[in-house]
Coordinates of C-alpha atoms and ligand atoms in Angstrom, one line a residue:
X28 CA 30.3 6.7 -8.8
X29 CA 32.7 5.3 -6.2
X30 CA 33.2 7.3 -3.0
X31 CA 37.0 8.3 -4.2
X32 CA 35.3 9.2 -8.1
X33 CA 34.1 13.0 -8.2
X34 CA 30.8 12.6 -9.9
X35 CA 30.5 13.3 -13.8
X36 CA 27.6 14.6 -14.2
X37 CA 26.2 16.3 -11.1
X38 CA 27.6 19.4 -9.0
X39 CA 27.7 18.9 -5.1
X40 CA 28.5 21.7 -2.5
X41 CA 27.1 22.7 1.1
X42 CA 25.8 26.2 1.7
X43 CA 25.8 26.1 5.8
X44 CA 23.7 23.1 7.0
X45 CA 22.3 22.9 3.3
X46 CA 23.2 20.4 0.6
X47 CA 23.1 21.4 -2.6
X48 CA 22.8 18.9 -5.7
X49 CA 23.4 20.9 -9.1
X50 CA 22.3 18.8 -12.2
X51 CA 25.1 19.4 -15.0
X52 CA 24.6 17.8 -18.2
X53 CA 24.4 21.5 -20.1
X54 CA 24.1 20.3 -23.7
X55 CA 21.5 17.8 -23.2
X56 CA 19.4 20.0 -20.3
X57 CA 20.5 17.5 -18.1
X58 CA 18.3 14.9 -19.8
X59 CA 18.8 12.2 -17.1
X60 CA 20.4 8.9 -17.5
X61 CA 21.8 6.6 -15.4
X62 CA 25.0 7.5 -13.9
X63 CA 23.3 10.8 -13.4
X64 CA 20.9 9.3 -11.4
X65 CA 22.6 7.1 -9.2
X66 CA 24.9 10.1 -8.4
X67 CA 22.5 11.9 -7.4
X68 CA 21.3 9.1 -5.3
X69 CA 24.6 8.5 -3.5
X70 CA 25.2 12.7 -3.2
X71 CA 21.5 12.6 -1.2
X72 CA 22.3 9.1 1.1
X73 CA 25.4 11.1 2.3
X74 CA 23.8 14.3 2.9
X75 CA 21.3 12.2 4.8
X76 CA 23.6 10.3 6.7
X77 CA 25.9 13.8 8.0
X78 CA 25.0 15.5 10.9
X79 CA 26.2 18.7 9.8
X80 CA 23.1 18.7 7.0
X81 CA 19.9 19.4 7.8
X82 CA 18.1 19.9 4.4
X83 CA 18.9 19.5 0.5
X84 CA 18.0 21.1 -2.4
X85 CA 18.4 19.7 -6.0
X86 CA 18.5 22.0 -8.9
X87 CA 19.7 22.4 -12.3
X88 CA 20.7 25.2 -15.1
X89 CA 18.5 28.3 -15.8
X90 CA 17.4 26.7 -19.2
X91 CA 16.6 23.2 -17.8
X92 CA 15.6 21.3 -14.7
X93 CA 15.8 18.4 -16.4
X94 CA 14.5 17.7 -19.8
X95 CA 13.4 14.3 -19.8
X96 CA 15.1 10.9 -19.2
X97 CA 17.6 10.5 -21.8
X98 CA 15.8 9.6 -24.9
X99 CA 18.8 8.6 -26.9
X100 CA 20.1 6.8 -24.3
X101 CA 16.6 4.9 -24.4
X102 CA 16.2 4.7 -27.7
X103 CA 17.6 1.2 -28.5
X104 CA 16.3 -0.2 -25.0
X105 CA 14.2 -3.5 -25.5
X106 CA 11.1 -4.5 -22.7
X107 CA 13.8 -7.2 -21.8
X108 CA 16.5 -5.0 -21.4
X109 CA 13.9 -2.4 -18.9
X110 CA 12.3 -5.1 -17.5
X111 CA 15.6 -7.5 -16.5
X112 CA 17.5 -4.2 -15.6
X113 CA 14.9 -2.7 -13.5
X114 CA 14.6 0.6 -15.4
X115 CA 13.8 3.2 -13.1
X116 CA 13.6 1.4 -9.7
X117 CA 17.0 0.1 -9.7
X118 CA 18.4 3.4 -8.7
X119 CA 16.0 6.6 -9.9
X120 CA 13.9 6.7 -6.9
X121 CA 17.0 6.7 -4.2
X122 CA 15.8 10.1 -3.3
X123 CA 12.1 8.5 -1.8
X124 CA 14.1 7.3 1.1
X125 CA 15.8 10.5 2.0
X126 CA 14.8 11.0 5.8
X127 CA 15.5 14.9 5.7
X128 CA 14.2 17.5 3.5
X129 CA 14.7 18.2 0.3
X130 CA 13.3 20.8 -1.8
X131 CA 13.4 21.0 -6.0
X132 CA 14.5 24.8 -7.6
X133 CA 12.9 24.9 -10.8
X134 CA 14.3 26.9 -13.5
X135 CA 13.0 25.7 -17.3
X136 CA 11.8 23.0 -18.3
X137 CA 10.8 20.0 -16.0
X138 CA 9.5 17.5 -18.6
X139 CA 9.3 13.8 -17.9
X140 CA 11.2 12.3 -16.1
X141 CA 12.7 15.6 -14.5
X142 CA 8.8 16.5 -13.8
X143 CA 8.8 13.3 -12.2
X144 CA 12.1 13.7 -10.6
X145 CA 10.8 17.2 -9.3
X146 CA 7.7 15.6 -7.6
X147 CA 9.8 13.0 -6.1
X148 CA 11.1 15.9 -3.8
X149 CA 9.3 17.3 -1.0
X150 CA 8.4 20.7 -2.7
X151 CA 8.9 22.7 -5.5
X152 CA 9.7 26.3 -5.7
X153 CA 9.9 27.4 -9.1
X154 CA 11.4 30.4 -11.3
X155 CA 9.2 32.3 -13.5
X156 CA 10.5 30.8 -16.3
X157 CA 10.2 27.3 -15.3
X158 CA 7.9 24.9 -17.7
X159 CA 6.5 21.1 -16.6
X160 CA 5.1 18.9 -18.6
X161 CA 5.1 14.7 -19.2
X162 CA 5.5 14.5 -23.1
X163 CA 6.5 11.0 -22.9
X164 CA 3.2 10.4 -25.2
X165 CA 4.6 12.0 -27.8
X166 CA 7.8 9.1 -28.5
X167 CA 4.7 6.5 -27.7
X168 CA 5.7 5.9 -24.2
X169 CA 4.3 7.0 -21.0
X170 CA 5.7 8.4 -17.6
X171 CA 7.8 5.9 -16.1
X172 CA 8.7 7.0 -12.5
X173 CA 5.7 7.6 -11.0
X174 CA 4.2 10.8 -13.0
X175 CA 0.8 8.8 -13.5
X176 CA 0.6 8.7 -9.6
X177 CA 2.1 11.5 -8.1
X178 CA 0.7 14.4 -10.7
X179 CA -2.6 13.3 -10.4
X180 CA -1.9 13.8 -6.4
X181 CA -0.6 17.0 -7.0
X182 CA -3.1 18.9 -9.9
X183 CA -5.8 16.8 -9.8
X184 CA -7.3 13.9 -12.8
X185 CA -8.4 16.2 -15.1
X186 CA -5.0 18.6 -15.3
X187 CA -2.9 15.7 -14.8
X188 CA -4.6 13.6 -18.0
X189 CA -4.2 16.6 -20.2
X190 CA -1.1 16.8 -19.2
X191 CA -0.5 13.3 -19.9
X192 CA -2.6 12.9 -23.1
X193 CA -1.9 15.7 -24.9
X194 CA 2.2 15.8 -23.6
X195 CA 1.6 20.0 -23.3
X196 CA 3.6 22.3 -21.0
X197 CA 2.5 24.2 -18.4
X198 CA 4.3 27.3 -17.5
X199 CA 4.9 28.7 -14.0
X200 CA 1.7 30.3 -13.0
X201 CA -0.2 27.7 -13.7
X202 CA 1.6 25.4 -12.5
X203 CA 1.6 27.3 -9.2
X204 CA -2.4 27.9 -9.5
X205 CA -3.0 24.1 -9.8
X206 CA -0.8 23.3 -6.8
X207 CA 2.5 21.8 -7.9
X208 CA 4.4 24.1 -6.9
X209 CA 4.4 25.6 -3.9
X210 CA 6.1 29.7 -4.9
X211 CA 7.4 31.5 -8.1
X212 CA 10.0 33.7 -7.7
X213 CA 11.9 35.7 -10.7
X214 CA 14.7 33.7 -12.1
X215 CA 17.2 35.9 -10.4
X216 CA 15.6 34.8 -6.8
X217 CA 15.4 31.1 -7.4
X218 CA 18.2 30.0 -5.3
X219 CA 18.2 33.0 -2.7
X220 CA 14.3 31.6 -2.4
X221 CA 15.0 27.8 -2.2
X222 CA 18.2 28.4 0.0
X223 CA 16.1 30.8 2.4
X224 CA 13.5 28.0 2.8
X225 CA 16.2 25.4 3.6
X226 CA 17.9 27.2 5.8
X227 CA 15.0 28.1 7.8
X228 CA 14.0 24.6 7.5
X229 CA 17.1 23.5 9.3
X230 CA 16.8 25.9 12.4
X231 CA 14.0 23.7 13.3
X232 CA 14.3 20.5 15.6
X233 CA 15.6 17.6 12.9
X234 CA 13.3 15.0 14.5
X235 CA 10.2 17.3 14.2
X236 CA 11.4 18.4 10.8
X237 CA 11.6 14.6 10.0
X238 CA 8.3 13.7 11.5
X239 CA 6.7 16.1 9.8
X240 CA 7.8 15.4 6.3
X241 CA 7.1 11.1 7.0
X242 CA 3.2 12.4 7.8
X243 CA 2.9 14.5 4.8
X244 CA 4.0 11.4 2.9
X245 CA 1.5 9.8 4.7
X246 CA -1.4 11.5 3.4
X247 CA -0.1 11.8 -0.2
X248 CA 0.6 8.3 -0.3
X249 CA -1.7 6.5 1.8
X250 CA -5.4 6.7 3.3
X251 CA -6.8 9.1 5.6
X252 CA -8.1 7.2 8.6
X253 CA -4.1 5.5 8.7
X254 CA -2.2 8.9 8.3
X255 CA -4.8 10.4 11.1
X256 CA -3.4 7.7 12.9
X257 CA 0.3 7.9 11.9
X258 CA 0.1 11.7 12.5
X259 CA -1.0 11.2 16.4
X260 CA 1.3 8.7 17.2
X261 CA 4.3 11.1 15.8
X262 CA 3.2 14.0 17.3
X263 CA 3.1 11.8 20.8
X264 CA 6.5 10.7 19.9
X265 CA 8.4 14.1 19.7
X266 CA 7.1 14.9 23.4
X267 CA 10.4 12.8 24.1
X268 CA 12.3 15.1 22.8
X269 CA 14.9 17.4 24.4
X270 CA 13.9 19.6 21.2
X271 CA 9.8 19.7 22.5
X272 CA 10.6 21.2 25.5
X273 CA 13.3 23.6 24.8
X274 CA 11.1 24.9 21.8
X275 CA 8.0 25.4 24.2
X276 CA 10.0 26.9 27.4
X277 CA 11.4 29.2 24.9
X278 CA 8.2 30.2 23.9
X279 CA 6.8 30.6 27.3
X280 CA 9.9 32.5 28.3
X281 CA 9.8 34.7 25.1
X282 CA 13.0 34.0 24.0
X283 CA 14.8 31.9 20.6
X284 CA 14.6 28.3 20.6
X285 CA 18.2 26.6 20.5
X286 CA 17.2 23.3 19.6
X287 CA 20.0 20.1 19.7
X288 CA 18.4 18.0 17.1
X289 CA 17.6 15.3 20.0
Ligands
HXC14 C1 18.2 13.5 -24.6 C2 17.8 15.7 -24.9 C3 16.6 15.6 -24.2 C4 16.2 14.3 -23.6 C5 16.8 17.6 -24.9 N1 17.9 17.0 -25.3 N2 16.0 16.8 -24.2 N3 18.6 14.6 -25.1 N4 17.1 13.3 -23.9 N5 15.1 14.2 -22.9 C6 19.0 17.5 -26.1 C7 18.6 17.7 -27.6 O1 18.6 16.6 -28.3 C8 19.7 18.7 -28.0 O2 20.8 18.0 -28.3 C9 19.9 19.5 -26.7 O3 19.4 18.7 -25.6 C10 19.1 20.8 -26.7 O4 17.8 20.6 -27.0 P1 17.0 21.3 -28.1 O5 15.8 20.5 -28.5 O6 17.9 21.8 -29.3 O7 16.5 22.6 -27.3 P2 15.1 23.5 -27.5 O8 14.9 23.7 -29.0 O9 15.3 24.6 -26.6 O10 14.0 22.5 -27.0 C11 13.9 22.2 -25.6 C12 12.9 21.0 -25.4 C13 13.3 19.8 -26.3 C14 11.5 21.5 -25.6 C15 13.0 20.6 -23.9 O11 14.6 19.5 -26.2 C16 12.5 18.6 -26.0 O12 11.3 18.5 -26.4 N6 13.1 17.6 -25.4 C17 12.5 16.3 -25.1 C18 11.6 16.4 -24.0 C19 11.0 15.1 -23.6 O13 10.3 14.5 -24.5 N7 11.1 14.6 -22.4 C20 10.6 13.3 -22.0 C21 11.6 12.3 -22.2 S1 10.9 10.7 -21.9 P3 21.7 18.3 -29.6 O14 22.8 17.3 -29.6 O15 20.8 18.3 -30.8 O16 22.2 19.8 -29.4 C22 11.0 10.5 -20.2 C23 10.6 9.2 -19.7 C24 10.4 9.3 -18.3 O17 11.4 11.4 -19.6 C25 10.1 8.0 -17.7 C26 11.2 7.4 -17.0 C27 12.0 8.3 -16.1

């Protein structure tokens, strides 16, 4: 997708400071391919890079998250082709270096590669109906961006290997019980839910907002005594902000914060 091309397969608006990515490949439940994914890479980058947004939130159909990477589209696919081409890390994981928030709506299913693409965002809030699985094991692959890692992280070994070995689904509640996602709302609720957490999330101080999500990352990705560590030196670091002390005067004061994002 060029900046002048609307993108194909992806819907983009803005709900106040909020930018919203809408998967829309209908009649394939948005199985993921390429094009799709590096719109939805560039549609993140530019909602990270304009001041007026302060949190994203990607989301697709009622029937489907997304279903899967595109298994036709990988059907023919050679190890040279993956491996030459960079499958996957060439332009899927674009949204692991979006600075600002960005929260997943779950409705239906969330298999492969859209499970994966689901835990690549900050949290999940899901619909009742929602369903996540990694079947890849069934076409005698496994998951290929990052479901191996991150589920684990998420539900633990033993959930995540069932998951993985036997390619089942797991619906909402459990889902929610084990920890992957972080509320379940009726169907009818899911974007009035996400879209109430965003905005929320951007009345906060941007840099704080920021900080906080970077030291999250920290302890999912990294070690404790290092993320301890990164934690204390980002929480020194916002005491330079304009945003630290107009958010603690207004406390002390008892009256709203109006914070600058600085
Ligand atoms: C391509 C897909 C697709 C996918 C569904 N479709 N999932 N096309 N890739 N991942 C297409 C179907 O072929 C069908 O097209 C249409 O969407 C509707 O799907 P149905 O199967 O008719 O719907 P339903 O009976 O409701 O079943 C829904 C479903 C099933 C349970 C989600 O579609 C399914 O099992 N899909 C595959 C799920 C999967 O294996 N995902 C992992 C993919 S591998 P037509 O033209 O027939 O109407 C993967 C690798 C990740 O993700 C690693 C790298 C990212």
């Amino acid at each position: 997708m060029s900046e002048a091309t609307a993108p194909e397969f992806i819907n983009v608006r803005t709900e106040g400071r909020v930018g919203v990515v809408t998967l829309n490949r209908p009649k394939q439940l948005n199985a993921l391919n390429d094009q799709l994914m590096t719109e939805l890479g560039v549609a993140l980058k530019a909602f990270d890079a304009d001041d007026n947004i302060g949190c994203m939130i990607v989301t697709g159909s009622e029937k489907a998250f997304a279903a899967g990477a595109d298994i036709g589209a990988m059907a023919t696919y050679t190890f040279a082709d993956v491996y030459k081409g960079d499958y996957i890390t060439r332009n899927w994981e674009t949204i692991r270096s979006v600075r600002k928030p960005v929260i997943a709506a779950v409705s239906g299913f969330a298999l492969g590669g859209g499970c994966e693409l689901a835990m690549m965002c900050d949290f999940i809030i899901a619909a009742d109906n929602a369903r996540f699985g990694q079947p890849e094991i069934k076409l005698g692959i496994i998951p290929g961006a990052g479901g191996t890692q991150r589920l684990p992280r998420a539900v633990g070994k033993s959930k995540a290997m069932d998951l993985a070995l036997t390619g089942r689904m797991m619906d909402a509640t459990e889902s929610e019980r084990a920890g992957l996602v972080s509320r379940v709302v009726p169907l009818d609720k899911l974007m009035d839910e996400a879209l109430g957490a965003a905005l929320q999330i951007c009345e906060f101080s941007l840099p704080s907002v920021m900080a906080a999500k970077e030291c999250v990352n920290r302890a999912f990705e990294g070690g404790l005594a290092d993320g301890v560590m990164f934690e204390r030196r980002m929480f020194h670091a916002l005491f330079a902000t304009d945003d630290q002390k107009e958010g603690m005067d207004a406390f002390v004061n008892k009256r709203k914060a109006v914070f600058k994002h600085s």
